[in-house]
Short mmCIF file of C-alpha atoms in Angstrom, two decimals:
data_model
loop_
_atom_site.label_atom_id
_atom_site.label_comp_id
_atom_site.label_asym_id
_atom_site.label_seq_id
_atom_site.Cartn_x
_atom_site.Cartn_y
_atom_site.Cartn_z
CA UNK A 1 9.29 -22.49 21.41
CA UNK A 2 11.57 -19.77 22.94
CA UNK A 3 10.37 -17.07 19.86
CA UNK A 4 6.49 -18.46 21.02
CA UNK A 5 7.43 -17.49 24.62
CA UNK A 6 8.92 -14.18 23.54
CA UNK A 7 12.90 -15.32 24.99
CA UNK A 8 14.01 -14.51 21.78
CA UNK A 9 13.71 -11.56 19.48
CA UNK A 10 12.33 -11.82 15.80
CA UNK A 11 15.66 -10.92 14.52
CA UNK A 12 16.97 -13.81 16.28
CA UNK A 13 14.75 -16.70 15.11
CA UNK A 14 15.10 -15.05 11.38
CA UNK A 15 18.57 -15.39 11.60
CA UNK A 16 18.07 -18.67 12.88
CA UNK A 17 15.68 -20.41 10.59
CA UNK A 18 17.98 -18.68 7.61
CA UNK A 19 20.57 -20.66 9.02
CA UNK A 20 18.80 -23.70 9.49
CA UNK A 21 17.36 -23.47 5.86
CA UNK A 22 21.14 -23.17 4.72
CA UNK A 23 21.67 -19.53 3.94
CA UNK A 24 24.97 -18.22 5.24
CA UNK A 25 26.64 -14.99 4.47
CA UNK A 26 29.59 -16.64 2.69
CA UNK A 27 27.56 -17.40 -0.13
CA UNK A 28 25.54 -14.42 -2.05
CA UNK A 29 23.16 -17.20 -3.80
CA UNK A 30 22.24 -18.25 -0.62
CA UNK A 31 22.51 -15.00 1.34
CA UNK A 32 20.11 -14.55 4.57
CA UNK A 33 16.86 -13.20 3.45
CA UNK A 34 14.86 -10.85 5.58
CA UNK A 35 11.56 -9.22 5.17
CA UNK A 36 10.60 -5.96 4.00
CA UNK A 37 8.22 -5.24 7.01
CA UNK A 38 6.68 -1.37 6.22
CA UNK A 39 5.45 0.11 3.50
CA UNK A 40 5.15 4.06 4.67
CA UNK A 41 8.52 5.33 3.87
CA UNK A 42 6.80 9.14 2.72
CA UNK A 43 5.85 10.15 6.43
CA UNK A 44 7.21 12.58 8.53
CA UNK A 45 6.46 10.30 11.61
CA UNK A 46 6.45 6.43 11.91
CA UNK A 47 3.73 5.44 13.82
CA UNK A 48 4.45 1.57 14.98
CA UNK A 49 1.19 1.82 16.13
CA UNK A 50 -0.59 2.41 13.15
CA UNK A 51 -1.03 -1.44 11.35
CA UNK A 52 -1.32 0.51 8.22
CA UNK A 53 2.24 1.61 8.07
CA UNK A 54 3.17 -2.21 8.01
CA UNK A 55 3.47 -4.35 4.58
CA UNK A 56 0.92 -7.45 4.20
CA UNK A 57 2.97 -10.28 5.45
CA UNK A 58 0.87 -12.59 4.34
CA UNK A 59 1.58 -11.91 0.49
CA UNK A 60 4.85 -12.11 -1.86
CA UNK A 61 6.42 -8.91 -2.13
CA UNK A 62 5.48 -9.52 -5.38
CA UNK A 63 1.62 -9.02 -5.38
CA UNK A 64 1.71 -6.75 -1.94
CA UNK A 65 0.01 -4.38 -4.00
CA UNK A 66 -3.22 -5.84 -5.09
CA UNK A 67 -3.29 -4.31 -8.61
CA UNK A 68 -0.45 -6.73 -9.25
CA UNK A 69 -1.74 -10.06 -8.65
CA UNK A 70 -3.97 -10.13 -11.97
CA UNK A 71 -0.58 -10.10 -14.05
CA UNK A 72 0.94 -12.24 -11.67
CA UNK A 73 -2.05 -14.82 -12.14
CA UNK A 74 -2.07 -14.69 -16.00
CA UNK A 75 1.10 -15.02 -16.29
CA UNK A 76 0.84 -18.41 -14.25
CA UNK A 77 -2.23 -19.67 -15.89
CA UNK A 78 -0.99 -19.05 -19.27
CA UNK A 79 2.27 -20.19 -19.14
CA UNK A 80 3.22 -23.15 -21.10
CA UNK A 81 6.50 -24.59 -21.86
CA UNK A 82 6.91 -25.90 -25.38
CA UNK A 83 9.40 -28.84 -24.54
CA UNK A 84 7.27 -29.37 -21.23
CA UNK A 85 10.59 -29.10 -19.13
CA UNK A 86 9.58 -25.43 -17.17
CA UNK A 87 6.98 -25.89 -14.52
CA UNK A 88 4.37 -22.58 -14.56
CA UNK A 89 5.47 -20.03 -12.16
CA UNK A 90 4.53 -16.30 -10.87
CA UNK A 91 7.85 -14.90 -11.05
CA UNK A 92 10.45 -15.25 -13.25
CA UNK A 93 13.28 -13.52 -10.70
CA UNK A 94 14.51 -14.64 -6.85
CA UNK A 95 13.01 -12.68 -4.17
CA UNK A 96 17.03 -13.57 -3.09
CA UNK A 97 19.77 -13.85 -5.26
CA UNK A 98 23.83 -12.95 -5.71
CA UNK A 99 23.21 -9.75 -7.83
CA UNK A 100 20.10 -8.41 -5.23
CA UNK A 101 22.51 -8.62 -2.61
CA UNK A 102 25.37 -6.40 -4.56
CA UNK A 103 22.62 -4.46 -5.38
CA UNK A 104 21.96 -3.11 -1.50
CA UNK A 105 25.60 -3.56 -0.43
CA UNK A 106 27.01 -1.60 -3.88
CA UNK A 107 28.92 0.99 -0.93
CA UNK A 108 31.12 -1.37 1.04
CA UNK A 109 33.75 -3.61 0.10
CA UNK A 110 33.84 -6.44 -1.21
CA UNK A 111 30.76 -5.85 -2.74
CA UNK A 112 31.54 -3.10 -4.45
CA UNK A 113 34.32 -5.08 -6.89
CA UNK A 114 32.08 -8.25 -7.16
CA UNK A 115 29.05 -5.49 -8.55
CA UNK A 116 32.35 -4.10 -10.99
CA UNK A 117 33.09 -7.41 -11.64
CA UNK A 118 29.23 -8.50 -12.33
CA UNK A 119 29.40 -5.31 -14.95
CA UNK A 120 32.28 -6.52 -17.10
CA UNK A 121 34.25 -4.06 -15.29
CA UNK A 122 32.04 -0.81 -14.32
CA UNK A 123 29.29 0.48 -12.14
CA UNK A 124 25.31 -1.02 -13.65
CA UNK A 125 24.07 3.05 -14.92
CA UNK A 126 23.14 5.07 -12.15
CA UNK A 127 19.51 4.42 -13.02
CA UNK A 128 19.54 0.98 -11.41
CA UNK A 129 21.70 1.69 -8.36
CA UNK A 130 19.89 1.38 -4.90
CA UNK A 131 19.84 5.10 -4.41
CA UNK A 132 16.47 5.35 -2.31
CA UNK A 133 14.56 3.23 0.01
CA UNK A 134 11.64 4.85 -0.94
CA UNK A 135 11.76 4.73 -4.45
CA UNK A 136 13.38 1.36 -4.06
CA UNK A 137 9.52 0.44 -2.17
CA UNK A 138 8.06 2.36 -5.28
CA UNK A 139 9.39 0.50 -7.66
CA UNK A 140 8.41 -3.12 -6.29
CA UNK A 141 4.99 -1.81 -5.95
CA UNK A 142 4.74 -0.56 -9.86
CA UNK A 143 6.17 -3.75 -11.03
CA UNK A 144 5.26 -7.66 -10.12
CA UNK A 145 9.00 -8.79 -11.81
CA UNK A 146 10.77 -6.76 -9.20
CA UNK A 147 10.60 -9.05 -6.19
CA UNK A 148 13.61 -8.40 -4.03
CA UNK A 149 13.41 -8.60 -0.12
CA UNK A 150 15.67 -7.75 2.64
CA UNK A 151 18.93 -8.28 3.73
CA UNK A 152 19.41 -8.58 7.59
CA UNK A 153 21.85 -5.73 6.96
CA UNK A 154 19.24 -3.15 6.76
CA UNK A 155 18.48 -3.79 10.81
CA UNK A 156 21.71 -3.33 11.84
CA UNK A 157 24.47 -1.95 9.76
CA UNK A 158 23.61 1.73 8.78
CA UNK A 159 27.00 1.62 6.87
CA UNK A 160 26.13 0.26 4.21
CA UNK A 161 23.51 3.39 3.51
CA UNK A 162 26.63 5.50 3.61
CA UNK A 163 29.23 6.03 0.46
CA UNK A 164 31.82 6.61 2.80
CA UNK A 165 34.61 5.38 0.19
CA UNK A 166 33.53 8.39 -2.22
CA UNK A 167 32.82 6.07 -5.14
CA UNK A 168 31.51 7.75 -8.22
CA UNK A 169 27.76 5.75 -9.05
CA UNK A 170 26.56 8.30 -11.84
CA UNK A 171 23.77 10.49 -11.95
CA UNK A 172 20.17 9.61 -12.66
CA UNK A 173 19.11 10.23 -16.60
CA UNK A 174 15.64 12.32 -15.40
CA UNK A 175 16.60 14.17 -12.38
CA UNK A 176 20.40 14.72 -12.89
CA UNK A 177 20.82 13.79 -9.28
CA UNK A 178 24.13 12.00 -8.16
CA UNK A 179 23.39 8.88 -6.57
CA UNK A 180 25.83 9.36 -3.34
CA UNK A 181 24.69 8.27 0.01
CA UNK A 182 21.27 6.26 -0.02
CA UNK A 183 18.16 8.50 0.04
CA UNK A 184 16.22 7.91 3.48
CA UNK A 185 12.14 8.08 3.75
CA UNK A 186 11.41 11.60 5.55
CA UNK A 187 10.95 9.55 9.39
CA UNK A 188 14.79 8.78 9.53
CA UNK A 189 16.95 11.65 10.62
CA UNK A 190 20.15 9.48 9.22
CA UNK A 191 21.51 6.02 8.68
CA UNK A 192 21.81 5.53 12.48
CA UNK A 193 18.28 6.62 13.07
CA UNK A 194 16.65 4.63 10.13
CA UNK A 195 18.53 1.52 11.40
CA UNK A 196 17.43 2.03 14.89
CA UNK A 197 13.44 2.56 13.94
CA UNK A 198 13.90 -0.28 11.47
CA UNK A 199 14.69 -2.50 14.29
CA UNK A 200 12.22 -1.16 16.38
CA UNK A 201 9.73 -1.79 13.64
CA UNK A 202 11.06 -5.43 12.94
CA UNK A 203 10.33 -6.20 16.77
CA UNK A 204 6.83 -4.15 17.50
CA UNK A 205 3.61 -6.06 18.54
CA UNK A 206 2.62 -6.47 14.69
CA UNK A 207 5.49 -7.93 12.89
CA UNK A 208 5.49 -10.62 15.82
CA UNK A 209 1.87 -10.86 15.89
CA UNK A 210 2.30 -11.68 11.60
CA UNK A 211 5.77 -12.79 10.71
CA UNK A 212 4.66 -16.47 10.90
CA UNK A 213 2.77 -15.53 7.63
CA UNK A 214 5.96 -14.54 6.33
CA UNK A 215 8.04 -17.37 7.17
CA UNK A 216 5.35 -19.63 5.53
CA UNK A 217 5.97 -18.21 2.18
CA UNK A 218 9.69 -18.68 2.38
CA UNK A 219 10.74 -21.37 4.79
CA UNK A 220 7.54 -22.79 5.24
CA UNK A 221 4.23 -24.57 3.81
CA UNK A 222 3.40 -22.51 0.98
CA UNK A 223 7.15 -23.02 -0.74
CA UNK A 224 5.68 -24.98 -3.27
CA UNK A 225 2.86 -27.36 -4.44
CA UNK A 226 -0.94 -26.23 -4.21
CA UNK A 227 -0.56 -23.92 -1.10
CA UNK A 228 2.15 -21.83 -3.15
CA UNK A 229 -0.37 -21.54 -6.14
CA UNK A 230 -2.72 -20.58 -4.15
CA UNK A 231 -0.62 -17.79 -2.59
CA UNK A 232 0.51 -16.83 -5.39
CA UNK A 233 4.29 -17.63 -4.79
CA UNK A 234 5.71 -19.99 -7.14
CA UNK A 235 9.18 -19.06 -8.70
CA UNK A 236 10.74 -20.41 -11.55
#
């Protein structure tokens, strides 16, 4: 009722309903999950006016871009488990799981050993290090099996966008380019600045006006049974 009446921001009742649905931050297979809530991260500007510069909230991550959710069907429709055990699904991945959430926080401790520890003992190759928010956006729009959202770090610790302990992630195999500090979209003048219109974005007049959509998918109606078929969100 309070988020209704606008006493409480969105970031608030997201924390809150994680909590309620048992996520907590001392345990990275249940961490919080928070949406991605934009999909321009190429502008020069952000425009939190502009409803185009927002992600469908309506939709999975997974089949946000349309040309997707033909895969994403077929691969429901003609799955079929051989011992019967395996209920269909869309996706076989989390949109929330312990190795997504090493995978943003790879820069601060004590994230940084359990990733080393994950990798028998090394950084993953730089190639799949969370070196770009933009490219990171890319790549779940090229490719229904990468489903990952948020982390309620990106709206307010612009730390973890830093590689302030120095540590040595590789290079990519194309570009040559050392993965160091995570690449920003062109609107955000630093970490500081991204996390600030991040926030911003997270509490303007359209993410309140949608996130309900959101929160169906994940802590809501269409979690399972015919109304998660239907919206395409079923997960092994």
């Amino acid at each position: 009722q309070k988020w209704v009446n606008r006493e409480i921001s969105n970031f608030d009742y997201l924390i809150q309903l994680n909590t309620m649905a048992g996520r907590t931050y001392n345990d990275l297979a249940q961490y919080p999950v928070f949406p991605w809530i934009l999909q321009d991260y190429t502008s020069e500007e952000l425009d939190l006016n502009n409803p185009a510069v927002f992600r469908d909230l309506s939709k999975p991550i997974g089949v946000v871009n349309e040309k997707n959710a033909k895969a994403v069907k077929e691969k429901y429709e003609n799955f079929e488990d051989p011992l019967g055990i395996i209920d269909k699904f869309h996706y076989g991945t989390h949109y929330s799981n312990a190795a997504g959430v090493m995978h943003y926080l790879i820069r601060v401790e004590p994230f940084t050993t359990l990733h080393i520890q994950l990798q028998s003992g090394r950084f993953d190759c730089a190639d799949r290090q969370f070196h770009s928010i933009p490219a990171t956006w890319q790549a779940l729009m090229d490719n229904p099996n990468d489903v990952k959202e948020l982390i309620p770090e990106f709206f307010y610790f612009p730390e973890f966008l830093e590689n302030q302990n120095g540590f040595n992630l590789g290079q990519l195999q194309m570009s040559k380019e050392v993965v160091n500090d995570v690449v920003l979209p062109k609107w955000a003048q630093s970490p500081e600045d991204f996390i600030y219109k991040h926030r911003k974005a997270l509490e303007s007049e359209y993410v309140s006006a949608h996130l309900h959509e959101w929160i169906d998918l994940i802590f809501g109606y269409k979690q399972r049974g015919p109304a998660a078929v239907e919206a395409l969100n079923v997960f092994y």
